[in-house]
XYZ file of C-alpha atoms in Angstrom:
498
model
C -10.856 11.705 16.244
C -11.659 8.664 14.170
C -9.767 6.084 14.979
C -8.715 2.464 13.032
C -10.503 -0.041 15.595
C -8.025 -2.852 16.534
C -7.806 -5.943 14.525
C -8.217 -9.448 16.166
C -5.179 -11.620 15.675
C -4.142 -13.042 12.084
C -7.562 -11.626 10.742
C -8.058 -8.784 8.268
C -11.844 -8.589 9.712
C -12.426 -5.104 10.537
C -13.949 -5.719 13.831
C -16.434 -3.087 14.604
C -20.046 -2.601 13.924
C -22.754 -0.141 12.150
C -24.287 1.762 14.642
C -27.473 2.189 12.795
C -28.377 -1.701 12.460
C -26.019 -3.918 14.909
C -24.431 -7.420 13.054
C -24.318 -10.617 15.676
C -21.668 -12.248 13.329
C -22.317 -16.057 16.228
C -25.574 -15.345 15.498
C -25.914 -17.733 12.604
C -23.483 -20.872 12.253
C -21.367 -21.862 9.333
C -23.005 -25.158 9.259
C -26.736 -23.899 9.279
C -25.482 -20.904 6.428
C -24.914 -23.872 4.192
C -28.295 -25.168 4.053
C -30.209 -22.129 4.469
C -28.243 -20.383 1.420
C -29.747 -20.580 -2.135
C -27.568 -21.834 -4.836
C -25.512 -19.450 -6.730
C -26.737 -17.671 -9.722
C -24.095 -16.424 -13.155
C -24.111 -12.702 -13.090
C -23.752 -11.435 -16.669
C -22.070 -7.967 -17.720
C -19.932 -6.503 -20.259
C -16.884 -7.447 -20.485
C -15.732 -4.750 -23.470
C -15.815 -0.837 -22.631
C -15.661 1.277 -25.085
C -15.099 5.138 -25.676
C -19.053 5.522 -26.117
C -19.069 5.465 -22.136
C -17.328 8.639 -22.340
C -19.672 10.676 -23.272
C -22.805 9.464 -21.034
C -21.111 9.920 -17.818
C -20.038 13.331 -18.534
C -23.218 14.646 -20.380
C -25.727 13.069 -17.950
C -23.703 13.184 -14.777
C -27.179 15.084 -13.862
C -28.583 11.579 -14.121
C -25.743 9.637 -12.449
C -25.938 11.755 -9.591
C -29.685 11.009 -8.938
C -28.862 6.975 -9.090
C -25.419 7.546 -6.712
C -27.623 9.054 -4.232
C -31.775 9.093 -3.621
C -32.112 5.813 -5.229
C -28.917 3.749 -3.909
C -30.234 3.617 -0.389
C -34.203 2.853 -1.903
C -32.777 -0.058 -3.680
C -30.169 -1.271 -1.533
C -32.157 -1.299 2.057
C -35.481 -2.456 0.592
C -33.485 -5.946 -1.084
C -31.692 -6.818 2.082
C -33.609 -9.222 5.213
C -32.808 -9.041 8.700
C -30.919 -12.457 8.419
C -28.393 -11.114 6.040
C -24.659 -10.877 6.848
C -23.330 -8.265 4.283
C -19.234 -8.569 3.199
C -16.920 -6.468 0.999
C -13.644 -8.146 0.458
C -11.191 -5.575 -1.234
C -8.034 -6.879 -2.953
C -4.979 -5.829 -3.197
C -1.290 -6.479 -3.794
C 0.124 -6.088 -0.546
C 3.820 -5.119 0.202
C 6.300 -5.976 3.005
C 5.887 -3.829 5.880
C 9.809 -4.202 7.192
C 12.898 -5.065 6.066
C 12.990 -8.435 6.984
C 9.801 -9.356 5.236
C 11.143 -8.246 1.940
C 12.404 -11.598 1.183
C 9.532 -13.586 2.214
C 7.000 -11.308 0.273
C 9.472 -11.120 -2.923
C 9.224 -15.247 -2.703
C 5.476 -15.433 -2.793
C 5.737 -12.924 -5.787
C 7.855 -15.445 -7.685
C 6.479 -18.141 -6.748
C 3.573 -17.298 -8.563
C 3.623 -19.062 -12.010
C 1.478 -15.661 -13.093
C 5.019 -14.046 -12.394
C 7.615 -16.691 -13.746
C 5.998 -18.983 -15.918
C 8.153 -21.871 -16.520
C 7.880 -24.566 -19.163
C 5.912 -26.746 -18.092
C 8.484 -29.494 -17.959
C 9.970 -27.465 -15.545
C 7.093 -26.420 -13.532
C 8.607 -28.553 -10.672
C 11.198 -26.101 -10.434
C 8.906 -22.810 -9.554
C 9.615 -22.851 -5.619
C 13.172 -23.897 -5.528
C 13.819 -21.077 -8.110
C 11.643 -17.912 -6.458
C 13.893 -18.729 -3.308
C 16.735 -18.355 -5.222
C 15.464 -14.923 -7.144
C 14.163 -13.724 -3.708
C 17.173 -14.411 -2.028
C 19.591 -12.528 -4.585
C 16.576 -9.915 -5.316
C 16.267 -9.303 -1.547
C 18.954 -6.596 -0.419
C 18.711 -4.598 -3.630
C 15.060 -4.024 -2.768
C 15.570 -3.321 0.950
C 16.961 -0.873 -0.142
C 14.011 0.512 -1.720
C 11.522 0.413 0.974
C 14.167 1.413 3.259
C 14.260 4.821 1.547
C 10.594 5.132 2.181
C 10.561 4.426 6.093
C 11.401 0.518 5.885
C 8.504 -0.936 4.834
C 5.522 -0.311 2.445
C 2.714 1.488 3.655
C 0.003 -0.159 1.870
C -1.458 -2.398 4.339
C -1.799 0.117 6.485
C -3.664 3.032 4.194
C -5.477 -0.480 2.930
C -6.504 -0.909 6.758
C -7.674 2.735 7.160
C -9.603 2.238 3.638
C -11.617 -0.598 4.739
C -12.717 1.359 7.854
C -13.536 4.257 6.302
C -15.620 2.005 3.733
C -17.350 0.806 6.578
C -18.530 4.021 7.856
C -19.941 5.193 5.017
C -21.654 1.942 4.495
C -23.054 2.592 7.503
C -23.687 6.175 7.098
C -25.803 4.654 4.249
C -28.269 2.004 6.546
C -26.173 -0.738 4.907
C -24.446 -2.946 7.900
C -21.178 -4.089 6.425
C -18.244 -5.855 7.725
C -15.187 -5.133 5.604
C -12.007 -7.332 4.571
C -8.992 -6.498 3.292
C -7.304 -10.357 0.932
C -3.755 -9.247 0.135
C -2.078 -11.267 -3.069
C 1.106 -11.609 -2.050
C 1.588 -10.869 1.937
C -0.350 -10.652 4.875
C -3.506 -10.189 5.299
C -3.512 -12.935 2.406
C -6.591 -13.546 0.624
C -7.146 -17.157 2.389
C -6.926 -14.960 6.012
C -9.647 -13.101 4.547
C -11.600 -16.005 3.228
C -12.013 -17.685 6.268
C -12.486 -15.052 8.544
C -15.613 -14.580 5.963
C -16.611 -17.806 6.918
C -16.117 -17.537 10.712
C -18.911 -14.685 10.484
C -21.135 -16.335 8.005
C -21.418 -13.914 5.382
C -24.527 -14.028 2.937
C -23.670 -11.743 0.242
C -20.391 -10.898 -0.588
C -19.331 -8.352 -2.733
C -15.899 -8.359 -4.023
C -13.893 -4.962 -4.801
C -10.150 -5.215 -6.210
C -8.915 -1.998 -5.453
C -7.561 -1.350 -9.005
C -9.659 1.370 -11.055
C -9.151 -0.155 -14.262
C -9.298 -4.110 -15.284
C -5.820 -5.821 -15.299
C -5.138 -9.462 -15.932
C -2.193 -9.251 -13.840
C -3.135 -7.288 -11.187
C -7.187 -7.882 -10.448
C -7.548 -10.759 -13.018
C -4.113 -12.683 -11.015
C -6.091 -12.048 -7.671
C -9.726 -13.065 -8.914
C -7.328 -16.312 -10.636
C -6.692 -16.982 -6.814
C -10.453 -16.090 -5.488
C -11.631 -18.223 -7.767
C -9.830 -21.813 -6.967
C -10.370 -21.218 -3.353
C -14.000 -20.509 -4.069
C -13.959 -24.132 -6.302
C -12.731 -26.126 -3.274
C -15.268 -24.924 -0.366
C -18.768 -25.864 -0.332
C -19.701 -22.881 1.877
C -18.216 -20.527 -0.962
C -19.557 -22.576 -3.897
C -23.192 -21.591 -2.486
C -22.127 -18.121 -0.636
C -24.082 -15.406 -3.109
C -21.463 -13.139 -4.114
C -20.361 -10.687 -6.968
C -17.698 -8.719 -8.247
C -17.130 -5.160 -9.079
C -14.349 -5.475 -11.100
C -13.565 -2.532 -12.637
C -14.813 1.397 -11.638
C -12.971 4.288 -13.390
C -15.656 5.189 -14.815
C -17.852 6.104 -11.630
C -18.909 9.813 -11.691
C -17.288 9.784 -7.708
C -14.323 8.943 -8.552
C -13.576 11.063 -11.569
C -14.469 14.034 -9.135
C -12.059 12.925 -6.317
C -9.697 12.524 -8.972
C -10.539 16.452 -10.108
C -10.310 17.596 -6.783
C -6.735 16.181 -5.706
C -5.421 17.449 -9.201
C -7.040 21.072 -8.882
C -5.614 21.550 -5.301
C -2.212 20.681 -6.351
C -2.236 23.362 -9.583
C -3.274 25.382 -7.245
C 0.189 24.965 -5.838
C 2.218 26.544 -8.627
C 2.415 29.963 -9.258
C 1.494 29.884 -12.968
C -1.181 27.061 -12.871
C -2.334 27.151 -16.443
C 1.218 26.401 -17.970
C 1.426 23.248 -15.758
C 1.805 20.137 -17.675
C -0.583 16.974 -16.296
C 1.679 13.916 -16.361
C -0.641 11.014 -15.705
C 1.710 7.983 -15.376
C 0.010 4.534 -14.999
C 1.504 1.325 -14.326
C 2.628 -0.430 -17.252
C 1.858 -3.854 -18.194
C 3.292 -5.760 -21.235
C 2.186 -5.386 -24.246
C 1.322 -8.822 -25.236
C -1.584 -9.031 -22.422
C -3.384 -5.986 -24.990
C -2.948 -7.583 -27.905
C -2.688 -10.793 -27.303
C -5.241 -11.793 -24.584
C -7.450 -8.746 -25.004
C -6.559 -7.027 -21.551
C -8.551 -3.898 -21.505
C -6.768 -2.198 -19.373
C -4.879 0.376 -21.938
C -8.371 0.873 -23.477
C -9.723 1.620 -20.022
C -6.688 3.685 -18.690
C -7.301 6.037 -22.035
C -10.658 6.835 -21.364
C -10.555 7.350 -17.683
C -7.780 9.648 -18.704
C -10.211 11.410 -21.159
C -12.754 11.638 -17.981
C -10.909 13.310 -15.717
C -9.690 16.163 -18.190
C -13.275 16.971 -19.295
C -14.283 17.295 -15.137
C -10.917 19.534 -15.100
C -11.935 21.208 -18.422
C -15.616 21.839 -16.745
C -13.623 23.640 -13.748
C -12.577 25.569 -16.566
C -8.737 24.172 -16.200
C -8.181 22.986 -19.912
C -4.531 22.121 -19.015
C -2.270 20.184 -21.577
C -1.473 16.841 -20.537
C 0.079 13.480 -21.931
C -0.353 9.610 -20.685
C 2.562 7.392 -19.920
C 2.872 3.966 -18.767
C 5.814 3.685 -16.030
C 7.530 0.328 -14.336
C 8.430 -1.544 -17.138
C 10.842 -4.482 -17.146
C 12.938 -6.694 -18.931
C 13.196 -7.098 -22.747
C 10.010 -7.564 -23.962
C 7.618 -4.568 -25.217
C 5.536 -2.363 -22.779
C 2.625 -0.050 -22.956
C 3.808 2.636 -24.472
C 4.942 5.625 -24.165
C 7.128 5.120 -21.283
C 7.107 7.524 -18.454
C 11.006 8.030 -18.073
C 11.199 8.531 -22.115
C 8.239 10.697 -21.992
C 10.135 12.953 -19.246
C 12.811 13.408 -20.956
C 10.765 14.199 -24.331
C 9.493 17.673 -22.199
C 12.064 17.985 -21.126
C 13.917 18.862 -24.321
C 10.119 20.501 -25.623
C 10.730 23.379 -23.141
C 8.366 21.980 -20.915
C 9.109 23.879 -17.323
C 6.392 22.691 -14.858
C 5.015 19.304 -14.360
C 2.563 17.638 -12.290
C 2.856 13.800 -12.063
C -0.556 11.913 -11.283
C -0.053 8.424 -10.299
C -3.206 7.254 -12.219
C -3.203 3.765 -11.603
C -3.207 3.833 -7.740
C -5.278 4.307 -5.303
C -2.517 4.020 -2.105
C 0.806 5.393 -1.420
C 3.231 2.297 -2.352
C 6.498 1.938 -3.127
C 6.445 2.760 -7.114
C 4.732 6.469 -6.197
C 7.015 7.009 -3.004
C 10.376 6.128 -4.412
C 9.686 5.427 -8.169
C 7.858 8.658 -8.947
C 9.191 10.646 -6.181
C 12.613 9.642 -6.181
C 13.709 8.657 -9.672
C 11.147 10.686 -11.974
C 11.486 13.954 -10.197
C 15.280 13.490 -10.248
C 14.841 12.922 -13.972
C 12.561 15.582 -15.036
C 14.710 18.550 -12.638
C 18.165 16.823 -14.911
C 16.093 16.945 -18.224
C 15.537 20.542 -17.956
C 12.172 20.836 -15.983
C 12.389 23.439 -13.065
C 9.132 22.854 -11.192
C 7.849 19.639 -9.911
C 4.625 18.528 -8.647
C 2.903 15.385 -7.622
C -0.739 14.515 -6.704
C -1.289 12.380 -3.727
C -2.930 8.930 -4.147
C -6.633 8.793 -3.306
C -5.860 6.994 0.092
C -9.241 8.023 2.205
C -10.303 10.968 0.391
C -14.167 11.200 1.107
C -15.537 11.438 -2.589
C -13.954 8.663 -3.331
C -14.612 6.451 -0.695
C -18.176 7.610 -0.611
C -18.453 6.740 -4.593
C -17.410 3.043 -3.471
C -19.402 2.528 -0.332
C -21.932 3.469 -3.687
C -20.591 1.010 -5.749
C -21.299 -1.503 -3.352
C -24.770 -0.750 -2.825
C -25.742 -0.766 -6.052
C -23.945 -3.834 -6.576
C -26.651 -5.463 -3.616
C -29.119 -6.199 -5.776
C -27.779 -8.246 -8.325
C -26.223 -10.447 -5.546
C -27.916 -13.846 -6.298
C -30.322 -12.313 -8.515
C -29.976 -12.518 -12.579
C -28.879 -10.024 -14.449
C -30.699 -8.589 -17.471
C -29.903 -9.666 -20.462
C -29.191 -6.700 -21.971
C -26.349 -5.056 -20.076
C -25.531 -2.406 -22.610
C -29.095 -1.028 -22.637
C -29.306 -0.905 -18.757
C -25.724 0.772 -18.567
C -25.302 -0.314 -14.940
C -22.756 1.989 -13.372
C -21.328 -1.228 -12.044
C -19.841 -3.654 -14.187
C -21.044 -6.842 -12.392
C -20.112 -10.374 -12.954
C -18.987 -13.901 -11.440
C -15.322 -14.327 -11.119
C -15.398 -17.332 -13.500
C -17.445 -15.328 -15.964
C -14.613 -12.482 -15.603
C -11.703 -14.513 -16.008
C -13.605 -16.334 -18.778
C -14.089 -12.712 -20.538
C -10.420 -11.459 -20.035
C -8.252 -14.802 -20.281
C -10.198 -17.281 -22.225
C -7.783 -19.088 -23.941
C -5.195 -18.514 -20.977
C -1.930 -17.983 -23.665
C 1.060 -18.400 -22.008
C 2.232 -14.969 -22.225
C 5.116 -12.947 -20.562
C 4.594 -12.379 -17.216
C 3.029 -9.374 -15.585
C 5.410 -7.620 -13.222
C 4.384 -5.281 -10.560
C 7.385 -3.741 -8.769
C 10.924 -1.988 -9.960
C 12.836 -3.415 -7.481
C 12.574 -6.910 -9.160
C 15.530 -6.195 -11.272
C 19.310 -5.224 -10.390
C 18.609 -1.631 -11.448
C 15.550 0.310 -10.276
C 14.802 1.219 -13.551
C 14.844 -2.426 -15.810
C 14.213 -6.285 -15.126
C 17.037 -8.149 -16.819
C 14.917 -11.018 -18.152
C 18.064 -12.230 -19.723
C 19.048 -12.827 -15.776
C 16.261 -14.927 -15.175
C 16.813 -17.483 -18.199
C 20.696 -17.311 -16.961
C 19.341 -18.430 -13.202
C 17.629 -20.557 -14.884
C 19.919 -22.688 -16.654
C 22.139 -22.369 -14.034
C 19.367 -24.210 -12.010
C 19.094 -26.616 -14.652
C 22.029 -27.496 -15.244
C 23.095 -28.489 -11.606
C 19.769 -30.699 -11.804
C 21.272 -32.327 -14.680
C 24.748 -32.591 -13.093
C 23.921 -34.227 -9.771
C 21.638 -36.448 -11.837
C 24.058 -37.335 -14.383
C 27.050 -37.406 -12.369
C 28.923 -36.043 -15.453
C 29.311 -32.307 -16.330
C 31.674 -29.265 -15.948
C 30.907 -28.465 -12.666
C 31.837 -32.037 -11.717
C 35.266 -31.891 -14.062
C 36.338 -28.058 -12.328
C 35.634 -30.160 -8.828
C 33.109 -28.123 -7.480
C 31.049 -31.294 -7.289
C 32.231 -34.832 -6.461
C 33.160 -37.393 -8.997
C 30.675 -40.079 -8.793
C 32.334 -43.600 -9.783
């Protein structure tokens, strides 16, 4: 039975060790790391991907196959020394894991000015406010996770990820110690960080655990990575590297195949089963304003999968929708509730939801998609309901990224060529200014990216009206106890001040 290994306390250091080649993490000091490391190199790489990559993985997955496999472990074992200390630091979200951290968590969201961003006259305001919100946010979305067992699951299946990355790292001659950096709860990316440290790491290779490139969900946690990587001198000279999107990776687009396949399987009539792949949506103004790629990238690894499904000779129909919207402003679109209900009224009878856009089971696939969407498609006329699992540990997949990784090795520290579009590296590699620097060069204050339902009263909409109302409300007792003078003074709820 394989088992998770236990965890040493406040770490998110995976603790055990490759059996092949054994890691003395004491073996080398943090002090003598920083003298003996070179300096940091700039990793090029494309930050645009285009439909072109569509057909190249598919036609010469022949190819692909002979890099993912007899060449990784040439090139990966032969660049590495016996002094090296190997990372992988996977990001994530995170989520509360009971009731009573709901709050807690729900303030670190909002306390992110990536999440609320206030003028910045006001900017002074950004704590005192996400305890507020978090506070009056807090027992609406208990309610939430406690209709999926109390808590989220996500550090947990994140947990069993990172072990199972391990394994087939090792499984692969490459001695790796994996660490899981949450965003917004524990094990926070700073835990991570300087557990990193404690085991003086080399080469690091960072791996958000998002398929496909968002500036609010792996750009806001490379944001972070990056200004605690500008204030330590043991980072600013630690080699490293991200990965920062793979949708695209021949190993995942089969896991993705396989999960879908098994769960046709499941209805009696698979052929007349509609493919529902619902992603989460971000707003609109991070496409076309910032140049987010993610819509661009979610359509094409959408086009992916259906040609693997299409070469298993299951040409299904299927339709794209973007769910988790809030607030006023415009989404991705089409939305996935609208979109339901669309079928719904088409004649559509049997429908198989594929949370695209995740690779864990989380609150927005458990409840969300679940809960709300299945309840919506069985009242909009659809009589059969399906959904495909999230990814979680299957072994394709985590095999393709203990691949990733590898491959990645080489170009730790090392220059890129100039010409990444000729070498069409299977991993998009780059520095995480460089990345940020692609995706949100001019940094436009833009409406913020929101990543969970239960932000808002109802599970379906943010009220961003609600939030300028809090607002001014906050405001204007600043003014009031400042001025002494106001309505909230002339009602008596505050003191006259003489």
């Amino acid at each position: 039975m394989d088992l998770l290994l236990p965890r040493s306390p406040g770490s998110s250091q995976m603790v055990s060790h490759c059996s092949v080649i054994q890691m003395d993490s004491s073996a080398n000091s943090v002090n003598s790391s920083k003298t003996s490391l070179p300096p940091r190199y700039s990793f090029g790489w494309s930050g645009k991907q285009s439909k072109s990559l569509k057909q190249p993985l598919i036609k010469s997955s022949l190819q692909l196959r002979t890099v993912l496999t007899s060449k990784t472990r040439d090139i990966s074992t032969s660049s590495l020394s016996n002094d090296e200390k190997i990372g992988v630091l996977l990001l994530n979200l995170g989520g509360p894991e009971t009731l009573e951290d709901v709050q807690p968590f729900l303030f670190n969201l909002f306390a992110d000015p990536d999440i609320i961003r206030l003028p910045r006259l006001f900017r002074f305001l950004q704590k005192p406010l996400a305890q507020f919100i978090s506070v009056a946010r807090a027992p609406k979305s208990k309610e939430g996770y406690a209709a999926i067992g109390g808590g989220s699951p996500l550090r947990k299946i994140t947990d069993e990820q990172a072990e199972e990355l391990r394994k087939a790292l090792c499984e692969k001659d490459i001695p790796a110690k994996v660490y899981v950096g949450m965003r917004y709860w524990h094990p926070f990316t700073e835990e991570a960080i300087e557990q990193i440290k404690k085991d003086g790491i080399t080469k690091l290779v960072v791996l958000p655990l998002y398929p496909q490139f968002s500036i609010s969900t792996s750009g806001s946690s490379l944001r972070l990575l990056e200004s605690i990587f500008r204030e330590d001198e043991y980072l600013v000279n630690m080699q490293h590297t991200v990965i920062p999107s793979w949708y695209q990776r021949e190993g995942y687009i089969k896991a993705m195949g396989d999960l879908i396949e098994n769960e046709l399987r499941k209805f009696e009539q698979p052929e007349k089963v509609m493919i529902f792949f619902s992603a989460h949506g971000v707003p609109l103004a991070y496409v076309e304003e910032a140049g987010d790629p993610y819509k661009a990238e979610m359509e094409e690894c959408v086009d992916l999968i259906m040609e693997e499904l299409e070469k298993r000779r299951l040409p299904n129909p299927y339709t794209l929708a973007y769910q988790s919207r809030v607030g006023p402003v415009e989404w991705l679109k089409p939305y996935t509730d609208e979109t339901i209900v669309e079928l719904g009224q088409r004649g559509v009878e049997s429908l198989l939801a594929v949370p695209i856009s995740f690779v864990s089971e989380h609150i927005e696939t458990l409840e969300e998609i679940d809960v709300e969407y299945k309840e919506l498609a069985l009242k909009s006329g659809i009589q059969k309901w399906g959904r495909v699992p999230a990814l979680g540990c299957q072994p394709t997949f985590i095999s393709d990224l203990a691949d990733a990784v590898i491959e990645s090795l080489p170009y730790v520290g090392a220059m890129a060529v100039s010409n990444l579009e000729a070498r069409q590296s299977l991993v998009p590699l780059g520095s995480v200014e460089e990345l940020l620097a692609v995706y949100d060069s001019q940094r436009r204050e833009l409406p913020a990216p929101v990543t969970v339902w239960e932000w808002g009263w109802t599970k379906s909409a943010e009220t961003w009206n609600g939030r300028a109302a809090m607002l001014a409300v906050v405001v204007l007792v600043f003014l009031e106890v400042t001025t002494g003078e106001g309505f909230l003074h002339q009602w008596g709820i505050l003191p006259i001040s003489r």
